[in-house]
Coordinates of N, CA and C in Angstrom, one line a residue:
Chain A
D1 N 11.0 10.5 7.4 CA 11.7 9.7 6.6 C 11.5 10.6 5.5
Q2 N 12.5 11.2 4.8 CA 12.8 12.2 3.1 C 13.9 11.0 2.8
Q3 N 14.1 10.3 2.0 CA 15.0 9.4 1.6 C 15.0 9.7 0.3
V4 N 13.2 9.6 -0.4 CA 13.9 9.5 -1.5 C 12.0 10.8 -1.7
K5 N 12.7 12.2 -2.4 CA 11.4 13.4 -2.3 C 10.9 13.5 -3.6
Q6 N 10.1 14.2 -4.3 CA 9.4 14.5 -4.8 C 8.5 16.3 -4.9
N7 N 9.8 16.8 -5.3 CA 9.8 18.2 -4.9 C 7.9 19.4 -5.6
S8 N 7.3 18.4 -6.8 CA 6.7 19.1 -7.5 C 5.3 18.7 -6.9
P9 N 5.1 18.8 -6.6 CA 2.8 18.3 -6.0 C 2.6 17.8 -7.8
S10 N 3.0 18.7 -8.3 CA 2.0 18.8 -9.6 C 2.3 19.1 -10.9
L11 N 2.3 19.6 -12.1 CA 3.4 19.5 -13.7 C 1.7 20.0 -14.3
S12 N 1.3 20.4 -15.1 CA 1.1 21.0 -15.9 C 1.9 21.2 -18.0
V13 N 1.4 20.9 -18.6 CA 2.2 20.5 -19.5 C 1.2 20.2 -20.6
Q14 N 1.1 20.8 -21.8 CA 0.5 21.2 -22.7 C 0.8 20.1 -24.2
E15 N -0.1 19.0 -24.8 CA -0.4 18.2 -25.4 C 0.6 17.9 -26.1
G16 N 1.9 17.0 -27.0 CA 3.0 17.5 -27.3 C 3.9 17.4 -27.0
R17 N 4.4 18.4 -26.1 CA 5.6 18.5 -25.0 C 5.8 18.2 -24.5
I18 N 7.1 18.3 -24.1 CA 8.3 17.2 -23.9 C 7.8 17.7 -21.2
S19 N 7.5 16.9 -21.1 CA 7.1 16.9 -20.0 C 7.8 16.1 -18.8
I20 N 9.3 16.6 -17.5 CA 10.5 16.7 -16.7 C 9.4 15.9 -15.6
L21 N 9.6 15.2 -14.9 CA 8.9 15.0 -13.4 C 10.6 14.8 -12.9
N22 N 10.8 15.4 -11.3 CA 12.2 15.1 -11.2 C 12.2 14.2 -9.8
C23 N 13.1 13.8 -9.1 CA 13.3 13.0 -8.0 C 14.8 13.2 -7.2
D24 N 14.8 13.4 -6.0 CA 15.4 13.6 -5.6 C 16.1 12.9 -4.3
Y25 N 17.0 11.9 -4.4 CA 17.2 11.4 -3.4 C 18.9 11.4 -2.2
T26 N 18.7 11.2 -1.2 CA 19.7 11.3 0.0 C 20.6 9.8 0.2
N27 N 20.2 8.4 0.2 CA 20.9 8.2 0.4 C 21.8 7.3 -1.3
S28 N 23.4 6.8 -0.9 CA 23.9 7.1 -2.1 C 24.0 5.2 -2.2
M29 N 22.9 4.6 -1.5 CA 23.3 3.3 -0.9 C 22.3 2.7 -2.5
F30 N 21.3 3.5 -2.7 CA 20.8 2.8 -3.7 C 20.7 2.8 -5.5
D31 N 20.2 0.8 -5.1 CA 21.0 0.6 -6.5 C 20.6 0.6 -7.6
Y32 N 18.5 1.5 -7.7 CA 17.9 1.0 -8.2 C 17.2 1.9 -8.0
F33 N 16.7 2.8 -9.4 CA 16.0 3.5 -9.6 C 15.0 3.5 -10.7
L34 N 13.4 3.5 -9.4 CA 12.0 3.0 -10.8 C 11.0 4.3 -10.5
W35 N 10.4 4.1 -12.0 CA 9.1 4.9 -12.1 C 7.7 4.0 -11.8
Y36 N 6.9 4.9 -11.1 CA 5.5 3.9 -11.9 C 4.6 4.9 -11.9
K37 N 3.8 4.8 -12.5 CA 2.5 5.7 -13.0 C 1.5 5.3 -12.2
K38 N 0.1 5.7 -11.5 CA -0.8 5.8 -11.3 C -2.1 5.8 -11.4
Y39 N -2.7 5.8 -12.0 CA -4.8 6.3 -12.1 C -5.3 6.3 -10.9
P40 N -6.2 6.9 -11.2 CA -7.1 7.0 -9.3 C -8.0 5.3 -9.6
A41 N -7.8 4.8 -8.5 CA -8.6 3.8 -8.4 C -7.4 2.3 -9.3
E42 N -6.5 2.8 -9.5 CA -5.2 1.4 -10.0 C -4.4 1.4 -8.8
G43 N -3.9 0.7 -8.6 CA -2.4 -0.1 -7.9 C -1.5 1.3 -9.2
P44 N 0.0 0.9 -8.8 CA 1.2 2.1 -9.2 C 1.7 0.8 -10.3
T45 N 2.0 1.7 -11.8 CA 2.0 0.8 -12.6 C 3.7 1.1 -13.1
F46 N 4.5 0.1 -12.8 CA 6.2 0.4 -13.0 C 5.8 0.9 -15.0
L47 N 6.7 1.5 -14.8 CA 6.9 2.3 -16.0 C 9.0 1.7 -16.9
I48 N 9.6 2.2 -15.3 CA 10.8 1.9 -16.1 C 12.2 2.3 -14.5
S49 N 12.8 1.3 -15.5 CA 14.2 1.5 -14.2 C 15.9 2.4 -14.9
I50 N 16.5 2.8 -13.5 CA 17.6 2.8 -13.9 C 18.9 2.6 -12.7
S51 N 19.5 1.9 -13.4 CA 20.3 0.5 -12.5 C 21.1 2.2 -11.7
S52 N 21.8 1.7 -10.6 CA 22.7 2.9 -9.7 C 23.8 3.4 -11.3
I53 N 24.3 2.2 -12.0 CA 25.8 2.6 -12.5 C 25.5 3.1 -14.0
K54 N 24.3 3.3 -14.5 CA 23.5 3.6 -15.6 C 23.7 5.8 -15.3
D55 N 23.0 6.3 -16.5 CA 22.8 7.1 -16.1 C 21.8 8.3 -16.9
K56 N 21.2 7.0 -18.1 CA 20.9 6.8 -18.7 C 20.0 6.4 -19.1
N57 N 18.3 6.2 -19.2 CA 17.4 4.7 -20.1 C 16.4 5.2 -20.4
E58 N 15.5 4.2 -21.7 CA 15.3 4.3 -22.5 C 14.3 3.6 -22.7
D59 N 12.8 4.1 -23.1 CA 12.0 3.4 -23.4 C 11.1 3.5 -24.1
G60 N 10.7 3.5 -25.4 CA 10.6 4.1 -26.8 C 10.1 5.6 -26.3
R61 N 8.5 6.5 -25.5 CA 8.9 7.7 -25.2 C 9.3 8.1 -23.7
F62 N 9.6 7.4 -22.8 CA 10.1 7.3 -21.3 C 11.2 7.5 -21.8
T63 N 12.2 8.7 -20.7 CA 13.8 8.3 -20.0 C 13.5 8.6 -19.2
V64 N 15.0 7.7 -17.9 CA 15.0 7.9 -16.8 C 16.4 8.2 -17.3
F65 N 17.3 9.8 -15.8 CA 18.6 11.0 -16.1 C 18.1 9.7 -15.0
L66 N 20.3 10.3 -14.5 CA 20.5 9.6 -13.2 C 21.6 10.4 -13.1
N67 N 21.8 11.4 -12.2 CA 22.8 11.7 -12.1 C 23.9 12.0 -10.7
K68 N 24.1 10.4 -10.1 CA 24.4 10.3 -8.7 C 25.1 11.8 -8.0
S69 N 25.9 12.2 -9.1 CA 26.2 13.6 -7.9 C 25.4 14.2 -6.9
A70 N 24.7 14.4 -7.7 CA 23.7 14.9 -7.1 C 22.4 15.2 -6.7
K71 N 22.5 13.3 -6.6 CA 21.6 12.5 -6.1 C 20.2 13.4 -6.5
H72 N 19.8 13.4 -8.5 CA 18.8 13.3 -8.8 C 19.1 12.6 -10.3
L73 N 16.8 11.9 -10.4 CA 16.7 11.1 -11.0 C 15.5 11.8 -11.6
S74 N 15.1 12.4 -13.8 CA 14.4 12.1 -13.9 C 13.2 11.8 -14.9
L75 N 12.6 11.9 -14.5 CA 11.5 11.2 -16.0 C 11.6 12.1 -17.0
H76 N 11.5 11.9 -18.6 CA 11.2 12.8 -19.5 C 10.2 12.1 -20.2
I77 N 9.0 12.5 -20.4 CA 8.7 11.6 -21.3 C 8.3 13.2 -22.6
V78 N 8.5 12.1 -23.8 CA 8.2 13.0 -25.5 C 8.0 12.6 -26.1
P79 N 7.2 12.4 -26.6 CA 5.6 13.3 -26.5 C 4.7 13.6 -25.9
S80 N 4.2 14.2 -25.1 CA 3.0 14.4 -24.0 C 2.4 13.3 -24.5
Q81 N 1.2 12.5 -23.7 CA -0.5 12.5 -24.2 C -0.9 12.0 -23.0
P82 N -2.3 13.0 -23.4 CA -3.3 12.8 -22.4 C -2.9 11.6 -22.0
G83 N -3.7 11.3 -22.3 CA -3.3 9.5 -21.2 C -2.1 9.3 -20.6
D84 N -1.0 9.8 -20.7 CA -0.7 10.1 -20.1 C -0.5 10.5 -18.5
S85 N -1.8 12.0 -18.8 CA -2.1 12.5 -16.9 C -2.6 11.4 -16.1
A86 N -1.6 11.2 -14.6 CA -1.6 10.5 -13.7 C -0.7 10.8 -12.0
V87 N -1.1 9.7 -12.0 CA 0.4 10.5 -10.9 C 1.7 9.6 -10.6
Y88 N 2.5 10.5 -10.6 CA 3.7 9.8 -10.8 C 5.2 9.9 -10.1
F89 N 5.5 8.6 -9.6 CA 6.0 7.4 -8.5 C 7.7 8.2 -8.6
C90 N 7.7 8.3 -8.3 CA 9.7 8.4 -7.7 C 9.7 7.2 -7.1
A91 N 10.2 5.4 -7.1 CA 11.4 4.5 -5.9 C 12.7 4.5 -6.4
A92 N 13.0 4.0 -5.2 CA 14.5 3.7 -5.2 C 14.7 2.8 -3.9
S93 N 15.7 1.8 -4.6 CA 16.3 0.3 -3.4 C 17.0 0.4 -3.4
P94 N 16.4 0.3 -2.1 CA 18.1 0.0 -1.1 C 19.2 -1.3 -1.7
G95 N 20.5 -0.9 -2.1 CA 21.6 -1.7 -1.9 C 21.7 -2.6 -1.1
S96 N 20.9 -2.5 0.5 CA 21.7 -2.8 1.6 C 19.9 -3.7 2.0
S97 N 18.9 -3.6 1.1 CA 18.4 -4.5 1.2 C 18.1 -5.8 0.9
N98 N 18.4 -7.1 1.0 CA 18.0 -7.9 -0.3 C 17.0 -8.5 -1.0
T99 N 16.5 -7.7 -0.6 CA 14.6 -8.1 -0.5 C 14.1 -7.0 -1.6
G100 N 14.8 -6.1 -1.9 CA 14.3 -5.3 -3.2 C 13.0 -4.8 -2.3
K101 N 13.0 -4.1 -1.2 CA 11.7 -3.1 -1.1 C 12.0 -2.1 -2.0
L102 N 10.9 -1.1 -1.7 CA 11.2 -0.4 -2.2 C 10.4 0.8 -1.7
I103 N 11.2 2.2 -1.5 CA 11.2 3.6 -1.1 C 10.5 4.8 -2.5
F104 N 9.6 4.7 -2.2 CA 8.7 6.1 -2.5 C 9.1 7.3 -2.2
G105 N 8.7 8.6 -3.6 CA 8.6 9.6 -2.8 C 6.9 10.3 -3.1
Q106 N 6.2 11.1 -3.0 CA 5.8 11.9 -1.9 C 4.5 11.6 -3.4
G107 N 5.3 12.0 -5.1 CA 4.4 11.9 -6.5 C 4.1 13.1 -6.6
T108 N 4.7 13.1 -7.7 CA 3.9 14.1 -9.4 C 3.2 14.2 -9.4
T109 N 2.2 14.4 -9.2 CA 0.3 14.9 -10.3 C 0.7 15.3 -11.5
L110 N 0.1 14.6 -12.3 CA 0.6 15.1 -13.8 C -0.4 15.1 -15.0
Q111 N -0.6 16.8 -15.1 CA -2.6 16.2 -16.3 C -1.3 17.1 -17.5
V112 N -2.1 16.5 -18.7 CA -1.6 17.1 -20.2 C -2.2 17.7 -20.6
K113 N -2.6 18.2 -21.1 CA -3.7 18.8 -22.2 C -3.5 19.1 -23.2
P114 N -5.0 17.9 -23.7 CA -5.0 18.0 -25.0 C -5.1 19.6 -26.1
Chain B
E1 N -1.5 -10.2 -19.5 CA 0.0 -9.8 -19.0 C -0.7 -10.3 -18.1
P2 N 0.0 -11.2 -17.9 CA 0.0 -11.7 -15.9 C -0.6 -10.7 -14.5
E3 N -1.0 -10.9 -13.5 CA -1.4 -9.3 -13.1 C -1.8 -9.5 -11.6
V4 N -1.3 -9.2 -11.1 CA -2.1 -9.0 -9.2 C -2.7 -9.0 -9.1
T5 N -3.6 -9.4 -8.0 CA -5.4 -9.4 -8.2 C -5.3 -9.6 -6.5
Q6 N -6.1 -8.4 -6.3 CA -6.6 -8.2 -4.2 C -7.7 -8.3 -3.7
T7 N -7.8 -9.0 -2.8 CA -9.5 -8.3 -2.9 C -9.9 -8.5 -1.2
P8 N -11.1 -8.2 -0.7 CA -11.2 -7.1 -1.5 C -10.2 -5.9 -2.2
S9 N -11.8 -5.6 -3.4 CA -12.0 -3.7 -3.6 C -11.6 -2.8 -1.9
H10 N -12.5 -2.9 -1.1 CA -13.2 -2.2 0.0 C -13.2 -2.7 0.9
Q11 N -12.6 -2.3 2.4 CA -13.4 -3.6 3.4 C -14.3 -2.1 4.9
V12 N -14.6 -2.6 4.9 CA -14.5 -1.9 5.6 C -15.3 -2.9 7.4
T13 N -14.4 -2.1 8.2 CA -14.5 -2.5 10.0 C -14.2 -2.3 11.0
Q14 N -15.1 -2.7 12.2 CA -15.2 -1.9 13.1 C -13.6 -1.7 13.6
M15 N -13.7 -0.3 14.3 CA -11.7 -0.6 15.3 C -11.6 -2.2 16.5
G16 N -10.5 -2.4 16.3 CA -10.7 -3.6 16.9 C -11.0 -5.3 16.7
Q17 N -12.0 -5.4 15.3 CA -12.0 -6.8 14.9 C -10.8 -6.8 14.3
E18 N -10.2 -7.9 13.7 CA -9.4 -8.9 13.2 C -9.8 -8.6 11.2
V19 N -8.8 -8.5 10.9 CA -9.2 -8.2 9.1 C -7.9 -8.8 8.2
I20 N -8.3 -9.3 6.8 CA -7.2 -9.9 7.2 C -7.9 -9.7 4.8
L21 N -6.8 -9.4 4.5 CA -6.7 -8.4 3.3 C -5.9 -9.5 2.7
R22 N -6.5 -10.1 1.1 CA -5.6 -10.8 0.1 C -5.2 -10.8 -1.1
C23 N -4.1 -11.5 -1.4 CA -3.6 -11.3 -2.9 C -3.4 -12.3 -3.5
V24 N -3.8 -12.6 -4.6 CA -2.6 -13.7 -5.3 C -1.5 -12.9 -6.3
P25 N -0.5 -13.2 -5.8 CA 1.3 -12.6 -6.9 C 0.4 -13.5 -8.6
I26 N 1.8 -12.5 -8.9 CA 1.6 -13.3 -10.4 C 2.9 -14.7 -10.6
S27 N 2.1 -16.0 -11.0 CA 2.7 -17.6 -10.7 C 4.0 -17.4 -10.7
N28 N 4.4 -17.2 -11.4 CA 6.1 -17.7 -12.0 C 7.3 -16.5 -9.9
H29 N 6.4 -15.3 -9.7 CA 7.3 -14.7 -9.2 C 7.5 -15.3 -7.5
L30 N 8.6 -15.0 -6.7 CA 9.2 -15.3 -5.8 C 9.8 -14.3 -4.4
Y31 N 9.3 -13.4 -5.3 CA 9.0 -12.2 -4.0 C 7.9 -11.9 -3.9
F32 N 7.1 -11.6 -2.7 CA 5.9 -10.8 -2.0 C 5.4 -9.7 -1.3
Y33 N 5.2 -8.3 -1.7 CA 5.5 -7.2 -0.7 C 3.5 -7.1 -0.3
W34 N 4.1 -6.2 0.7 CA 2.5 -6.1 1.3 C 3.5 -4.0 1.3
Y35 N 1.7 -2.8 0.7 CA 2.4 -1.7 1.7 C 1.6 -1.0 1.3
R36 N 1.5 -0.3 2.3 CA 0.2 1.2 2.5 C 0.1 2.5 2.8
Q37 N -0.5 2.7 1.9 CA -0.8 4.8 1.4 C -2.1 5.3 2.4
I38 N -1.7 5.6 3.2 CA -2.1 6.8 4.5 C -3.2 8.1 3.4
L39 N -4.2 8.0 3.0 CA -4.6 9.1 2.4 C -4.0 10.5 2.9
G40 N -2.9 10.6 1.1 CA -2.2 12.1 1.1 C -1.3 11.9 1.8
Q41 N -0.4 10.7 2.1 CA 0.8 10.2 2.2 C 1.4 9.0 1.3
K42 N 2.9 9.1 1.8 CA 3.9 8.1 0.6 C 3.1 6.7 1.3
V43 N 3.9 6.1 -0.5 CA 3.4 5.0 -0.2 C 4.3 4.2 0.7
E44 N 4.7 3.5 1.3 CA 5.4 2.5 2.5 C 5.7 1.5 2.4
F45 N 6.5 1.0 3.1 CA 6.8 -0.7 2.6 C 6.4 -1.4 3.8
L46 N 4.9 -1.9 3.7 CA 5.0 -3.3 5.1 C 6.3 -4.5 5.9
V47 N 5.9 -5.7 4.7 CA 7.1 -6.9 4.9 C 7.6 -7.3 3.3
S48 N 8.1 -8.1 3.3 CA 8.7 -8.9 2.7 C 8.6 -10.1 2.7
F49 N 8.3 -10.8 1.2 CA 8.1 -11.8 2.2 C 8.6 -13.6 1.5
Y50 N 9.6 -13.8 1.1 CA 10.5 -14.8 0.3 C 11.0 -16.0 1.1
N51 N 10.2 -17.1 0.8 CA 10.7 -18.8 0.6 C 9.7 -19.0 1.7
N52 N 8.5 -19.0 1.6 CA 7.5 -18.9 2.8 C 7.6 -18.4 4.6
E53 N 8.4 -17.3 4.4 CA 9.4 -16.2 5.1 C 9.1 -15.4 5.3
I54 N 9.6 -14.1 5.8 CA 9.5 -13.1 6.3 C 11.1 -12.3 6.3
S55 N 11.4 -11.8 5.4 CA 12.7 -10.8 4.9 C 13.1 -10.5 5.0
E56 N 11.9 -9.4 5.3 CA 12.0 -7.9 5.9 C 11.2 -7.2 6.6
K57 N 11.2 -6.9 7.6 CA 9.9 -6.0 7.7 C 9.3 -4.4 8.2
S58 N 9.1 -3.6 8.5 CA 9.1 -2.1 8.7 C 9.3 -2.1 10.2
E59 N 9.1 0.1 10.1 CA 8.5 -0.4 12.2 C 6.7 -0.8 12.1
I60 N 6.8 0.0 11.5 CA 5.2 0.2 11.1 C 5.1 -1.2 11.2
F61 N 4.8 -2.1 10.8 CA 5.0 -3.8 10.7 C 4.5 -4.8 12.3
D62 N 4.2 -4.1 13.5 CA 4.0 -4.6 14.5 C 3.8 -5.6 14.6
D63 N 3.6 -6.7 15.7 CA 2.3 -7.0 16.6 C 1.4 -7.8 16.0
Q64 N 0.8 -6.5 15.6 CA -0.7 -6.5 15.7 C -0.4 -7.0 13.4
F65 N 0.5 -7.3 12.8 CA 0.0 -7.4 11.1 C 1.4 -9.1 11.4
S66 N 0.7 -9.8 10.6 CA 1.1 -11.0 10.3 C 0.5 -10.9 8.7
V67 N 1.7 -12.2 7.8 CA 1.6 -12.5 6.3 C 1.6 -13.9 6.6
E68 N 0.6 -14.0 4.9 CA 0.8 -15.5 5.4 C 0.9 -16.0 3.5
R69 N 1.6 -17.7 3.7 CA 1.4 -18.0 2.1 C 0.4 -18.9 2.3
P70 N -1.0 -19.5 2.4 CA -2.0 -20.4 2.8 C -1.7 -22.0 1.2
D71 N -1.1 -21.3 0.6 CA -1.7 -21.9 -0.5 C -0.5 -21.5 -1.2
G72 N -0.4 -21.9 -2.4 CA 0.1 -21.9 -4.0 C -0.2 -21.0 -4.4
S73 N -0.7 -19.2 -4.4 CA -0.9 -18.8 -5.2 C -1.5 -17.5 -4.3
N74 N -2.3 -17.6 -2.7 CA -2.6 -17.1 -2.3 C -1.8 -16.1 -0.8
F75 N -1.6 -15.1 -1.1 CA -0.5 -14.0 0.2 C -1.6 -13.4 1.2
T76 N -1.8 -13.7 2.0 CA -2.5 -12.8 2.5 C -1.4 -11.7 3.9
L77 N -2.8 -10.8 4.5 CA -2.5 -9.6 5.6 C -3.0 -9.6 6.4
K78 N -2.5 -10.1 8.0 CA -4.0 -10.2 9.1 C -3.2 -8.6 9.6
I79 N -4.4 -8.6 10.6 CA -4.5 -7.6 11.3 C -4.9 -7.5 11.8
R80 N -4.5 -8.0 13.3 CA -5.3 -8.3 14.7 C -6.5 -7.8 15.4
S81 N -5.9 -6.4 15.4 CA -6.8 -5.2 16.0 C -7.2 -4.1 15.4
T82 N -8.0 -3.9 14.4 CA -7.9 -3.1 14.1 C -8.2 -2.1 14.8
K83 N -6.8 -0.1 14.6 CA -7.5 0.8 15.4 C -7.7 1.4 13.8
L84 N -7.8 2.9 14.4 CA -8.6 3.3 13.2 C -7.7 4.7 12.1
E85 N -6.2 4.2 13.1 CA -4.7 4.5 11.5 C -4.8 3.2 11.1
D86 N -5.0 2.9 11.1 CA -4.9 1.3 10.3 C -5.8 1.7 8.6
S87 N -6.8 2.3 9.3 CA -7.2 2.8 7.5 C -6.4 3.2 6.8
A88 N -6.5 3.3 5.6 CA -5.0 3.1 4.1 C -6.0 2.2 3.6
M89 N -5.2 2.4 2.6 CA -5.2 1.4 0.8 C -3.6 0.9 0.8
Y90 N -4.4 0.2 1.5 CA -3.0 -1.8 0.8 C -2.6 -2.2 -0.2
F91 N -1.5 -2.0 -0.3 CA -1.4 -3.1 -2.2 C -0.2 -4.4 -2.1
C92 N -1.2 -5.0 -2.1 CA 0.3 -6.0 -2.5 C 0.8 -6.6 -3.5
A93 N 2.1 -6.4 -3.8 CA 3.7 -6.5 -4.8 C 3.8 -8.0 -5.1
S94 N 3.8 -8.4 -6.0 CA 4.9 -9.5 -6.0 C 6.4 -9.3 -7.3
R95 N 7.1 -9.7 -7.6 CA 8.6 -9.4 -8.0 C 9.5 -10.7 -8.4
D96 N 9.5 -11.1 -9.5 CA 10.0 -12.2 -10.2 C 11.0 -12.7 -9.5
G97 N 12.4 -11.6 -8.9 CA 13.3 -12.2 -7.8 C 14.8 -13.1 -9.0
T98 N 14.6 -13.4 -10.5 CA 15.0 -14.0 -11.0 C 15.9 -13.8 -12.9
G99 N 16.9 -13.9 -12.8 CA 18.0 -13.4 -13.7 C 18.4 -12.2 -14.1
G100 N 18.2 -11.2 -12.7 CA 18.8 -10.2 -13.0 C 17.4 -9.2 -12.0
Y101 N 17.9 -7.7 -12.5 CA 16.5 -6.8 -11.8 C 15.9 -7.3 -12.6
Q102 N 14.4 -7.4 -11.1 CA 13.3 -7.3 -12.2 C 12.7 -5.7 -10.9
P103 N 11.5 -5.8 -11.5 CA 11.0 -4.6 -11.0 C 9.5 -5.0 -10.5
Q104 N 8.6 -4.6 -9.2 CA 7.8 -5.2 -8.4 C 6.5 -5.3 -9.4
H105 N 5.4 -6.1 -9.2 CA 4.4 -5.7 -10.1 C 3.1 -5.3 -9.3
F106 N 2.4 -4.2 -9.3 CA 1.0 -3.7 -7.6 C 0.2 -5.0 -8.0
G107 N -1.1 -4.7 -7.7 CA -2.3 -5.2 -7.4 C -3.1 -4.2 -7.4
D108 N -3.9 -3.4 -7.3 CA -5.3 -2.6 -7.6 C -5.0 -2.2 -6.3
G109 N -5.1 -2.1 -5.7 CA -5.6 -2.4 -3.9 C -6.0 -2.9 -2.8
T110 N -5.8 -3.3 -2.0 CA -7.4 -3.1 -0.4 C -7.6 -1.5 0.1
R111 N -9.3 -0.9 -0.4 CA -8.6 0.7 0.5 C -9.2 0.1 1.9
L112 N -8.9 0.2 3.0 CA -9.6 0.1 4.4 C -10.0 0.5 5.7
S113 N -10.9 0.3 5.2 CA -11.5 1.7 5.9 C -12.2 0.9 7.7
I114 N -12.0 2.0 8.8 CA -12.0 1.8 10.4 C -12.6 2.7 10.6
L115 N -13.9 2.1 11.2 CA -14.7 2.8 12.3 C -15.1 2.9 13.6

């Protein structure tokens, strides 16, 4: 099941610079997309979401961009901080599901170097 | 801030034994979920629960699995006869479900090890 795919297993950036995490999907019926952050030995923590009818959503240092024609979304973190070092999961909610279940990507490990 | 709590954090069980994983969702939430993550793999949806019944389940959620909300606060996942391949992190999540789209909030998980 490759409906949500994060092709980069890892990303390393310098503190203060921009981090861009990418996610591709195949199902055009997804109605919401979410990003979660996960530290070791903790559960995923919700970061930001975007509805399929929007193309951008911003919350502080975090911005998510959605390109429906390309079936691609990205998470921008500006400026990146060492505390942002974690695994980032892209997730999507199928519109056909009335329960809001999530389908996750494989995750990208972000390392922010001081 | 309210959070989802899961117990135990680590469960070691012999193959063939029954195991119950426990979760206390956020108190005013209406939707409850179980996910699992096998080491090195994706987080996978198992089951959702709403209005005291299963609302959706995945192919993984076969007859060996069951869920229950025995009282107003707990939400449990039972695996009847565990197999080696059930070894994974199991995450419970809950969602408000009212007033527009609300994201799921996850607990810290239970690491299940089957010997």
